[in-house]
Amino acid sequence: MSMRKSVVERQQALESRHPAWVARTLDQALDEVARTWPDREFIVTDHVSFSYREVDQWATRLAYGLQHAGIRPGDHVALIMANYPEFVALKFAISRVGATAVPINFLNRRDELAYVLEQSDARCLVTMDSFRNLDYLEMLDQLAPGWERAGGGARFPDLERVFVFPTSDRALRPGARPLAELDSGNAAQMATFADPRATADIIYTSGTTGGPKGVMLTHDMLLRTAYGSAFGRAFEDGRRILFAMPMYHVYGYVEGLLAALMVGGAVIPQLQFDAAKTLRAVGEHRANDILLIPTMTLSLLDELERQPYELGSLTAMLSSGGKSPPDIWDRIASLFGSIEVTTGYGMTEATASSTVTRPDDPSERLRNSNGRLRDVGVAGDPDNDGKLVVYRVVDSASGAELSRGSLGELRMKGMGVTRGYYNKPAETAAAHDDEGWFRTGDLGILDEEGYITLKGRTKESYRCGGELVLPLEVEQVLATHPAISEVHVVAVPDTRMGEVGIACVVAPSQPQVTEAELIEFCAPRLARFKMPRHVIFIRPEQVPVTATGRPRKFLLAELAQDLLAGK
């Protein structure tokens, strides 16, 4: 086996293939790769694979079908679709017709779905009939009876057509239009539309502190960020990326699907995460890279401790998108061997990750940071220090910029930052300060070398008896207890102290430790005002999470109050 090229050599190879940035739409980017590597695998599943040529032709047929169905440039096409190949083909088809995709979280319940369909002004919906015990057609029956022929009716007047992708063994109901109907046209006669500055996606994010907002992302933002992902992590030619992250979120979509385009690589999307199946898929499909959030990483590590798997093809891992326990990096090194492990920080509003550790960084950077301002090569903005996103740290109260190494609120600016939320002018204005910097709501430190270390959320920090408490500090102490693998600290009102902390310990079965023991454990390790007032034990399924698995702490605080009230 030949020795792997260095990070710098791989980045130079990328730059030689992309000597200057060319703004394109998503479908134009696919066209370019399909011309260069038509027969390379692009989408790989357990049952079927599709080459770049096949996906390009498939997307073109679907685009013709969408045009024939009345979809025009600027229209919004909503998708309720898990990580099926059809999702990929549809995303490029929507781009080719000049429309905007509105990928919807397939875990949404009826009222959540109604909100997105209405707020997004969706003109067309393509939906699975069901997935993971959720019946989307039944939801539509309740929201817009007669949707098969009348679309959204009075409830969703903009929604003209619904197409169904059958994922169950049920027969398609009379009057309903199958997705296959869009895949039957003469693609050669299709008119094309191209504007890299147009909005390619409206991606709804609930975040950790509030309700859903549609983040607007352009074609150029998405492709620049995807190139930055490939460059920052030094992709080799033809990288094969395995992930179970849903592609309705930027993690799987940008860091996986679109980043693979940059090197003519393949994606191996999983419909849902299962540790054993994921590890088997690495060997079966020769995956080089795997995208994970920390809870997934921990599950893989536990599975590897139970039994070995063939992982010889795996050379890289990105474990990001949440809080990592202190020992996770040593466990990865022990069980996965000498693969390149990176972590980062980002959000939908920054198109995806905006910081990442370098593949050749020392392990201390994994333990003590959330990555540095991402190097993005030719995709960067020369007027912004060659970056897509830059950060500064400010005092949350005054907005004054703080020196490097100081703790404060992170604010960001750059070509990779969204221009705002769809049809939410007040929220868009509130998200930006007077100088145009986007308020991330995250507390962190930016050091002299451009590395960011997250310390929590501005809305999660609280004051106990007038003293500021960062939940992450308390969580990190509790996480060192041998009986704890996951813990979240939230604040609840207190008559005397203003607010006090509640430690929510996630225990899949009978807890192996008591509340009193944990309080005693914290006593010599934390100042009195940082000590959690109570410890409650909850099951994993009780933790409300975002699409990337991060806890929605405002909902967790409500749950904690309810559980305490019932004690």
Coordinates of C-alpha atoms in Angstrom, one line a residue:
M1 CA 0.0 0.0 0.0
S2 CA 1.4 3.4 -1.0
M3 CA 2.1 6.0 1.7
R4 CA -0.7 8.5 2.1
K5 CA 0.0 12.0 0.9
S6 CA 0.4 14.8 3.5
V7 CA -2.3 17.3 4.2
V8 CA -0.5 20.0 2.3
E9 CA 0.0 17.7 -0.7
R10 CA -3.7 16.8 -0.8
Q11 CA -4.7 20.4 -0.5
Q12 CA -2.3 21.3 -3.4
A13 CA -3.9 18.6 -5.5
L14 CA -7.3 20.1 -4.8
E15 CA -6.1 23.6 -5.8
S16 CA -4.5 22.3 -9.0
R17 CA -7.9 20.9 -9.9
H18 CA -9.7 24.2 -8.9
P19 CA -7.1 27.0 -9.6
A20 CA -9.8 29.7 -9.4
W21 CA -13.3 29.8 -8.0
V22 CA -16.1 29.5 -10.5
A23 CA -19.5 30.4 -9.2
R24 CA -22.0 27.7 -10.2
T25 CA -25.5 26.4 -9.3
L26 CA -25.7 23.0 -7.7
D27 CA -26.8 21.3 -11.0
Q28 CA -24.0 23.0 -12.9
A29 CA -21.5 21.6 -10.3
L30 CA -23.0 18.1 -10.8
D31 CA -22.8 18.5 -14.6
E32 CA -19.1 19.4 -14.3
V33 CA -18.3 16.3 -12.3
A34 CA -20.5 14.0 -14.5
R35 CA -18.5 15.2 -17.5
T36 CA -15.2 14.5 -15.8
W37 CA -16.0 11.2 -14.1
P38 CA -19.2 9.9 -15.6
D39 CA -18.8 6.3 -14.5
R40 CA -17.6 6.9 -11.0
E41 CA -20.0 5.9 -8.2
F42 CA -21.8 8.9 -6.6
I43 CA -24.5 7.3 -4.5
V44 CA -23.9 4.0 -2.8
T45 CA -26.6 2.0 -0.9
D46 CA -26.8 -1.5 0.4
H47 CA -29.0 -2.5 -2.6
V48 CA -28.0 -0.2 -5.6
S49 CA -25.4 2.3 -6.7
F50 CA -25.7 5.3 -9.1
S51 CA -22.9 6.8 -11.1
Y52 CA -22.5 10.5 -11.7
R53 CA -23.8 10.1 -15.2
E54 CA -26.9 8.3 -13.9
V55 CA -27.7 10.9 -11.2
D56 CA -27.1 13.7 -13.7
Q57 CA -29.6 12.2 -16.2
W58 CA -32.0 11.3 -13.4
A59 CA -32.0 14.9 -12.0
T60 CA -32.5 16.3 -15.5
R61 CA -35.6 14.1 -16.1
L62 CA -37.0 15.1 -12.7
A63 CA -36.4 18.7 -13.5
Y64 CA -38.3 18.4 -16.8
G65 CA -41.1 16.8 -14.8
L66 CA -41.2 19.6 -12.3
Q67 CA -41.3 22.2 -15.1
H68 CA -44.1 20.2 -16.7
A69 CA -45.9 20.3 -13.4
G70 CA -45.8 24.1 -13.4
I71 CA -42.7 24.7 -11.2
R72 CA -40.9 27.9 -12.2
P73 CA -37.7 29.7 -11.1
G74 CA -38.1 31.0 -7.6
D75 CA -40.9 28.6 -6.6
H76 CA -40.4 26.6 -3.4
V77 CA -40.5 22.8 -3.5
A78 CA -40.8 21.1 -0.1
L79 CA -39.3 17.7 0.5
I80 CA -40.1 15.2 3.3
M81 CA -37.5 12.7 2.4
A82 CA -35.0 10.5 4.3
N83 CA -31.6 9.7 2.9
Y84 CA -32.8 7.9 -0.2
P85 CA -31.1 8.3 -3.6
E86 CA -34.3 10.0 -4.7
F87 CA -33.6 12.9 -2.3
V88 CA -30.2 13.5 -4.0
A89 CA -31.7 13.5 -7.5
L90 CA -34.6 15.8 -6.4
K91 CA -32.2 18.3 -4.9
F92 CA -30.3 18.7 -8.1
A93 CA -33.5 18.7 -10.2
I94 CA -34.9 21.5 -8.1
S95 CA -31.7 23.4 -8.7
R96 CA -31.9 22.8 -12.4
V97 CA -35.3 24.2 -12.7
G98 CA -34.3 27.3 -10.8
A99 CA -36.6 26.6 -7.8
T100 CA -35.7 26.6 -4.1
A101 CA -35.7 23.4 -2.1
V102 CA -37.3 23.3 1.4
P103 CA -36.1 20.1 3.0
I104 CA -38.3 19.3 6.0
N105 CA -37.3 17.4 9.1
F106 CA -39.0 14.0 8.6
L107 CA -39.4 13.7 12.4
N108 CA -41.8 16.6 12.4
R109 CA -45.3 16.0 13.7
R110 CA -48.5 17.3 12.1
D111 CA -48.5 20.8 13.5
E112 CA -44.8 21.3 12.9
L113 CA -45.2 20.2 9.3
A114 CA -48.2 22.6 8.9
Y115 CA -46.1 25.5 10.1
V116 CA -43.2 24.8 7.6
L117 CA -45.6 24.3 4.7
E118 CA -47.4 27.5 5.4
Q119 CA -44.5 29.7 6.4
S120 CA -42.3 28.6 3.5
D121 CA -44.9 29.3 0.8
A122 CA -44.3 25.9 -0.7
R123 CA -45.8 25.4 -4.1
C124 CA -45.1 21.7 -4.4
L125 CA -44.5 19.0 -1.9
V126 CA -42.7 15.6 -2.5
T127 CA -43.2 13.4 0.5
M128 CA -42.6 9.8 1.6
D129 CA -45.9 8.0 2.5
S130 CA -44.4 7.0 5.8
F131 CA -41.2 6.6 7.7
R132 CA -40.2 5.4 11.2
N133 CA -43.8 5.0 12.3
L134 CA -44.8 8.5 11.0
D135 CA -47.7 8.6 8.5
Y136 CA -47.3 11.7 6.4
L137 CA -50.4 11.1 4.3
E138 CA -52.5 10.9 7.4
M139 CA -51.0 14.2 8.5
L140 CA -52.0 15.7 5.2
D141 CA -55.5 14.2 5.5
Q142 CA -55.9 16.1 8.7
L143 CA -54.4 19.3 7.5
A144 CA -55.7 19.5 3.9
P145 CA -58.4 16.9 3.2
G146 CA -58.5 16.1 -0.5
W147 CA -54.9 17.0 -1.0
E148 CA -54.5 14.3 -3.6
R149 CA -56.4 16.3 -6.2
A150 CA -56.7 19.8 -4.6
G151 CA -53.2 20.3 -3.2
G152 CA -53.1 22.4 0.0
G153 CA -56.7 23.7 -0.3
A154 CA -57.7 26.6 1.9
R155 CA -55.1 25.7 4.6
F156 CA -52.1 26.0 2.2
P157 CA -53.3 28.0 -0.8
D158 CA -49.8 28.2 -2.4
L159 CA -49.4 24.4 -2.3
E160 CA -50.7 23.3 -5.7
R161 CA -49.3 19.7 -6.1
V162 CA -48.3 16.8 -3.9
F163 CA -46.2 13.9 -5.1
V164 CA -45.8 10.7 -3.1
F165 CA -42.7 8.6 -2.8
P166 CA -43.9 5.1 -1.6
T167 CA -41.7 3.8 1.2
S168 CA -44.2 1.4 2.6
D169 CA -45.9 -1.7 1.1
R170 CA -49.3 0.2 0.9
A171 CA -50.8 0.7 -2.5
L172 CA -50.9 4.3 -3.7
R173 CA -54.3 5.7 -2.9
P174 CA -56.6 6.8 -5.8
G175 CA -55.9 10.3 -7.0
A176 CA -52.5 10.6 -5.4
R177 CA -49.6 11.4 -7.8
P178 CA -46.5 9.2 -7.5
L179 CA -43.0 10.6 -7.6
A180 CA -42.4 8.4 -10.7
E181 CA -44.8 10.7 -12.6
L182 CA -42.0 13.4 -12.5
D183 CA -39.5 10.9 -13.9
S184 CA -41.1 10.3 -17.3
G185 CA -40.3 13.3 -19.5
N186 CA -38.1 14.2 -22.4
A187 CA -35.2 15.8 -20.6
A188 CA -33.4 16.8 -23.8
Q189 CA -36.1 19.5 -24.3
M190 CA -35.8 21.0 -20.9
A191 CA -35.1 24.7 -20.5
T192 CA -32.4 25.5 -18.0
F193 CA -32.0 28.3 -15.4
A194 CA -28.8 29.3 -13.7
D195 CA -28.0 32.0 -11.0
P196 CA -25.4 31.0 -8.4
R197 CA -26.6 33.9 -6.2
A198 CA -30.2 32.6 -6.0
T199 CA -31.5 30.9 -2.9
A200 CA -30.9 27.1 -3.4
D201 CA -32.3 26.0 0.0
I202 CA -34.5 27.3 2.8
I203 CA -33.4 25.0 5.7
Y204 CA -35.5 25.2 8.9
T205 CA -33.6 25.3 12.1
S206 CA -35.2 25.2 15.6
G207 CA -31.8 25.6 17.2
T208 CA -31.5 25.1 21.0
T209 CA -33.4 28.1 22.2
G210 CA -36.4 28.8 20.0
G211 CA -38.9 28.0 17.3
P212 CA -38.2 27.2 13.6
K213 CA -36.8 29.7 11.2
G214 CA -36.0 29.2 7.5
V215 CA -32.3 29.9 6.8
M216 CA -31.8 31.0 3.3
L217 CA -28.6 29.6 1.6
T218 CA -27.5 30.4 -2.0
H219 CA -26.0 28.0 -4.5
D220 CA -22.6 29.8 -4.2
M221 CA -22.6 29.7 -0.4
L222 CA -23.3 26.0 -0.4
L223 CA -20.7 25.1 -3.0
R224 CA -18.0 27.4 -1.5
T225 CA -18.6 25.8 2.0
A226 CA -18.5 22.3 0.5
Y227 CA -15.2 23.1 -1.2
G228 CA -14.0 24.5 2.1
S229 CA -15.0 21.2 3.8
A230 CA -12.9 19.2 1.3
F231 CA -10.0 21.6 1.5
G232 CA -9.9 22.0 5.3
R233 CA -10.0 18.2 5.8
A234 CA -7.7 17.6 2.9
F235 CA -9.8 15.3 0.8
E236 CA -8.0 12.9 -1.5
D237 CA -9.4 12.2 -5.0
G238 CA -12.5 10.0 -4.9
R239 CA -13.2 10.1 -1.1
R240 CA -16.0 7.8 -0.1
I241 CA -18.1 9.4 2.8
L242 CA -20.4 7.4 5.0
F243 CA -23.0 9.2 7.2
A244 CA -26.4 8.7 8.8
M245 CA -27.0 12.5 9.3
P246 CA -30.2 13.4 7.5
M247 CA -29.6 15.5 4.4
Y248 CA -32.3 17.9 5.3
H249 CA -29.6 19.3 7.6
V250 CA -26.4 21.0 6.5
Y251 CA -24.1 18.5 8.2
G252 CA -25.0 15.5 5.9
Y253 CA -25.9 17.7 3.0
V254 CA -22.9 20.0 2.8
E255 CA -20.1 18.2 4.6
G256 CA -21.2 14.9 3.0
L257 CA -23.1 15.1 -0.3
L258 CA -21.8 18.4 -1.7
A259 CA -18.2 18.0 -0.4
A260 CA -17.9 14.7 -2.2
L261 CA -18.6 16.5 -5.5
M262 CA -15.4 18.4 -5.1
V263 CA -13.2 15.3 -5.5
G264 CA -15.5 13.1 -7.6
G265 CA -16.2 11.1 -4.5
A266 CA -19.1 8.9 -3.4
V267 CA -21.6 9.2 -0.6
I268 CA -22.9 6.2 1.4
P269 CA -26.0 7.6 3.1
Q270 CA -27.7 5.6 5.8
L271 CA -31.4 5.8 6.4
Q272 CA -31.0 5.8 10.1
F273 CA -28.1 5.3 12.5
D274 CA -27.3 1.9 13.9
A275 CA -23.8 1.3 15.3
A276 CA -23.4 -2.3 14.0
K277 CA -24.8 -1.6 10.6
T278 CA -22.7 1.6 10.2
L279 CA -19.5 -0.3 11.1
R280 CA -20.4 -3.1 8.7
A281 CA -21.1 -0.6 5.9
V282 CA -17.6 0.8 6.3
G283 CA -16.1 -2.5 5.2
E284 CA -18.8 -3.5 2.7
H285 CA -18.7 -0.2 0.8
R286 CA -15.0 0.7 1.3
A287 CA -15.8 4.0 3.1
N288 CA -12.8 6.3 3.7
D289 CA -14.5 8.9 5.8
I290 CA -17.4 8.9 8.3
L291 CA -19.4 11.8 9.6
L292 CA -20.7 11.6 13.2
I293 CA -22.1 13.5 16.1
P294 CA -20.6 12.6 19.5
T295 CA -23.5 10.4 20.6
M296 CA -23.0 8.3 17.4
T297 CA -19.3 8.2 18.0
L298 CA -19.8 6.9 21.5
S299 CA -22.2 4.2 20.2
L300 CA -19.6 3.1 17.6
L301 CA -16.9 2.9 20.3
D302 CA -19.1 0.8 22.5
E303 CA -19.9 -1.5 19.6
L304 CA -16.2 -1.9 18.7
E305 CA -15.4 -2.8 22.3
R306 CA -18.0 -5.7 22.0
Q307 CA -16.6 -7.1 18.7
P308 CA -14.2 -6.2 15.9
Y309 CA -15.1 -5.0 12.4
E310 CA -13.3 -4.7 9.1
L311 CA -12.3 -1.0 9.0
G312 CA -9.2 -1.1 6.8
S313 CA -10.5 1.4 4.2
L314 CA -11.3 4.1 6.9
T315 CA -8.8 6.9 7.0
A316 CA -10.8 9.9 8.4
M317 CA -13.6 10.8 10.8
L318 CA -15.4 14.1 11.6
S319 CA -17.0 13.9 15.0
S320 CA -18.7 17.2 15.6
G321 CA -22.1 18.9 16.3
G322 CA -22.3 18.5 20.1
K323 CA -20.5 18.2 23.4
S324 CA -17.9 15.5 23.5
P325 CA -16.9 13.7 26.8
P326 CA -13.3 14.1 27.8
D327 CA -12.1 10.5 27.0
I328 CA -13.7 10.2 23.6
W329 CA -10.6 11.2 21.6
D330 CA -8.4 8.6 23.4
R331 CA -11.0 5.9 22.8
I332 CA -11.2 6.8 19.1
A333 CA -7.4 6.5 18.8
S334 CA -7.4 3.2 20.6
L335 CA -10.2 1.6 18.7
F336 CA -10.0 3.1 15.2
G337 CA -6.2 3.4 15.1
S338 CA -4.3 6.1 13.2
I339 CA -7.1 7.7 11.2
E340 CA -7.4 11.4 10.8
V341 CA -9.9 12.7 13.4
T342 CA -11.3 16.2 13.2
T343 CA -13.9 18.2 15.0
G344 CA -15.4 21.6 14.3
Y345 CA -18.1 24.2 15.0
G346 CA -20.8 25.5 12.8
M347 CA -24.5 26.1 12.3
T348 CA -27.1 26.3 9.6
E349 CA -26.7 30.1 9.5
A350 CA -23.0 29.6 8.6
T351 CA -23.9 27.1 5.8
A352 CA -22.2 24.3 7.8
S353 CA -18.9 24.0 9.8
S354 CA -17.0 27.3 9.9
T355 CA -14.2 26.1 12.1
V356 CA -12.4 22.7 12.0
T357 CA -9.3 21.2 13.4
R358 CA -6.6 20.3 10.8
P359 CA -6.2 16.6 10.2
D360 CA -2.6 16.9 11.3
D361 CA -3.3 19.0 14.4
P362 CA -2.0 17.6 17.8
S363 CA -4.6 15.7 19.8
E364 CA -4.7 18.5 22.4
R365 CA -6.6 20.6 19.8
L366 CA -9.3 18.0 19.7
R367 CA -9.5 18.0 23.5
N368 CA -9.3 21.7 24.0
S369 CA -10.9 23.4 21.1
N370 CA -13.7 23.3 18.5
G371 CA -11.4 23.9 15.6
R372 CA -9.9 27.0 14.0
L373 CA -11.3 29.4 11.4
R374 CA -11.5 27.1 8.4
D375 CA -9.0 27.3 5.6
V376 CA -11.1 27.1 2.4
G377 CA -8.5 27.7 -0.4
V378 CA -9.8 29.4 -3.6
A379 CA -13.4 29.4 -2.2
G380 CA -12.5 32.1 0.3
D381 CA -13.1 35.8 0.2
P382 CA -9.8 37.7 -0.4
D383 CA -11.3 40.7 1.4
N384 CA -12.1 38.6 4.5
D385 CA -8.6 37.2 5.1
G386 CA -9.3 34.3 2.7
K387 CA -12.1 33.0 4.8
L388 CA -15.8 32.4 4.3
V389 CA -16.6 33.1 7.9
V390 CA -14.7 35.1 10.5
Y391 CA -15.5 35.6 14.1
R392 CA -15.0 38.1 16.8
V393 CA -15.8 37.9 20.5
V394 CA -17.8 40.6 22.2
D395 CA -19.2 41.5 25.6
S396 CA -22.8 40.3 25.5
A397 CA -24.1 43.3 27.4
S398 CA -22.2 46.2 25.7
G399 CA -21.3 44.6 22.3
A400 CA -17.8 45.8 22.7
E401 CA -15.2 43.7 21.0
L402 CA -12.9 41.7 23.4
S403 CA -9.3 40.8 23.0
R404 CA -8.1 37.3 21.8
G405 CA -8.3 34.8 24.6
S406 CA -11.3 36.5 26.3
L407 CA -14.6 34.8 27.0
G408 CA -17.6 36.4 25.4
E409 CA -20.3 36.0 22.8
L410 CA -19.2 34.8 19.3
R411 CA -20.4 36.9 16.4
M412 CA -19.7 36.0 12.7
K413 CA -19.5 37.7 9.3
G414 CA -18.7 36.6 5.8
M415 CA -19.8 35.1 2.5
G416 CA -20.8 31.9 4.3
V417 CA -23.2 33.6 6.6
T418 CA -26.9 33.7 5.7
R419 CA -28.5 36.9 4.7
G420 CA -31.4 36.1 6.9
Y421 CA -34.5 34.1 7.7
Y422 CA -37.3 33.6 5.1
N423 CA -40.2 35.9 5.7
K424 CA -39.0 36.9 9.1
P425 CA -37.7 40.4 8.9
A426 CA -37.8 41.1 12.6
E427 CA -35.9 37.9 13.5
T428 CA -33.4 38.7 10.7
A429 CA -32.8 42.2 12.1
A430 CA -32.5 40.9 15.6
A431 CA -29.9 38.4 14.6
H432 CA -27.5 41.0 13.4
D433 CA -25.8 43.8 15.3
D434 CA -25.4 47.4 14.1
E435 CA -22.2 46.5 12.2
G436 CA -23.8 43.6 10.4
W437 CA -22.2 40.8 12.6
F438 CA -24.5 37.8 13.1
R439 CA -25.2 37.0 16.8
T440 CA -24.5 33.3 17.1
G441 CA -25.7 33.1 20.7
D442 CA -22.7 31.0 21.6
L443 CA -20.2 31.8 24.3
G444 CA -16.6 31.0 23.5
I445 CA -13.0 32.0 23.3
L446 CA -11.0 32.8 20.1
D447 CA -7.3 32.4 20.6
E448 CA -4.4 34.0 18.8
E449 CA -4.1 31.2 16.3
G450 CA -7.8 31.4 15.3
Y451 CA -9.0 28.4 17.3
I452 CA -12.4 28.6 19.0
T453 CA -13.4 26.9 22.3
L454 CA -17.1 26.8 23.0
K455 CA -18.2 27.5 26.6
G456 CA -22.0 27.4 26.2
R457 CA -24.9 29.5 25.0
T458 CA -25.6 33.0 26.1
K459 CA -29.2 32.0 26.8
E460 CA -28.1 28.9 28.7
S461 CA -25.8 30.7 31.1
Y462 CA -27.5 31.8 34.2
R463 CA -26.8 33.7 37.4
C464 CA -27.0 32.0 40.8
G465 CA -27.0 34.5 43.6
G466 CA -25.6 37.1 41.2
E467 CA -22.7 34.9 40.0
L468 CA -22.5 33.8 36.3
V469 CA -22.6 30.0 35.8
L470 CA -21.7 28.3 32.5
P471 CA -23.5 24.9 32.4
L472 CA -20.7 23.4 30.4
E473 CA -18.3 23.8 33.3
V474 CA -20.6 21.8 35.5
E475 CA -21.3 19.2 32.9
Q476 CA -17.6 18.7 32.4
V477 CA -17.1 18.0 36.1
L478 CA -20.0 15.6 36.2
A479 CA -18.8 13.8 33.1
T480 CA -15.7 12.7 34.9
H481 CA -17.8 10.5 37.2
P482 CA -17.5 6.9 36.1
A483 CA -21.3 6.3 36.3
I484 CA -22.1 9.2 33.9
S485 CA -21.8 9.1 30.1
E486 CA -24.2 12.0 29.3
V487 CA -25.4 14.9 31.4
H488 CA -27.0 18.3 30.7
V489 CA -27.3 21.2 33.1
V490 CA -30.2 23.6 32.8
A491 CA -31.4 26.5 35.0
V492 CA -34.7 26.8 36.7
P493 CA -36.1 29.8 38.6
D494 CA -35.4 30.0 42.4
T495 CA -37.0 32.5 44.8
R496 CA -33.9 33.1 46.8
M497 CA -31.0 32.6 44.4
G498 CA -32.7 33.9 41.2
E499 CA -31.8 30.7 39.3
V500 CA -30.3 27.4 40.2
G501 CA -28.8 24.5 38.2
I502 CA -30.4 21.2 37.6
A503 CA -28.2 18.3 36.4
C504 CA -30.2 16.0 34.0
V505 CA -28.3 12.7 34.0
V506 CA -29.2 10.5 31.0
A507 CA -29.4 6.9 32.2
P508 CA -30.8 4.2 29.8
S509 CA -31.6 1.9 32.7
Q510 CA -31.4 1.9 36.5
P511 CA -28.9 4.7 37.5
Q512 CA -25.7 3.4 39.1
V513 CA -25.4 6.4 41.3
T514 CA -27.7 8.5 43.5
E515 CA -28.5 12.2 43.5
A516 CA -26.8 12.6 46.9
E517 CA -23.6 10.9 45.7
L518 CA -23.3 13.2 42.7
I519 CA -23.9 16.3 44.8
E520 CA -21.2 15.1 47.1
F521 CA -18.9 14.4 44.1
C522 CA -19.3 18.0 42.9
A523 CA -18.7 19.6 46.3
P524 CA -14.9 19.7 46.2
R525 CA -14.7 20.3 42.5
L526 CA -17.1 23.3 42.0
A527 CA -17.7 26.7 43.7
R528 CA -20.8 26.7 45.8
F529 CA -22.8 28.9 43.3
K530 CA -22.0 26.4 40.5
M531 CA -23.2 23.3 42.4
P532 CA -26.4 21.8 40.9
R533 CA -29.3 22.2 43.3
H534 CA -30.9 19.0 42.1
V535 CA -30.0 15.9 40.1
I536 CA -32.7 14.2 38.1
F537 CA -32.3 11.0 36.0
I538 CA -33.9 10.8 32.5
R539 CA -34.0 8.2 29.7
P540 CA -32.3 9.0 26.4
E541 CA -35.6 9.3 24.6
Q542 CA -36.7 12.0 27.0
V543 CA -34.0 14.4 25.8
P544 CA -35.4 16.9 23.3
V545 CA -32.8 17.3 20.5
T546 CA -32.2 19.3 17.3
A547 CA -31.6 17.6 14.0
T548 CA -27.9 17.3 14.8
G549 CA -28.5 15.7 18.2
R550 CA -27.9 18.8 20.3
P551 CA -30.2 19.1 23.3
R552 CA -32.8 21.7 23.1
K553 CA -32.2 23.1 26.6
F554 CA -35.2 25.4 26.9
L555 CA -37.4 22.3 26.5
L556 CA -35.1 20.3 28.8
A557 CA -35.5 23.0 31.5
E558 CA -39.3 22.7 31.2
L559 CA -39.1 18.9 31.5
A560 CA -36.8 19.3 34.6
Q561 CA -39.3 21.6 36.2
D562 CA -42.1 19.2 35.6
L563 CA -40.1 16.3 37.0
L564 CA -39.1 18.3 40.1
A565 CA -42.7 19.3 40.7
G566 CA -43.7 15.7 40.6
K567 CA -41.1 14.6 43.2

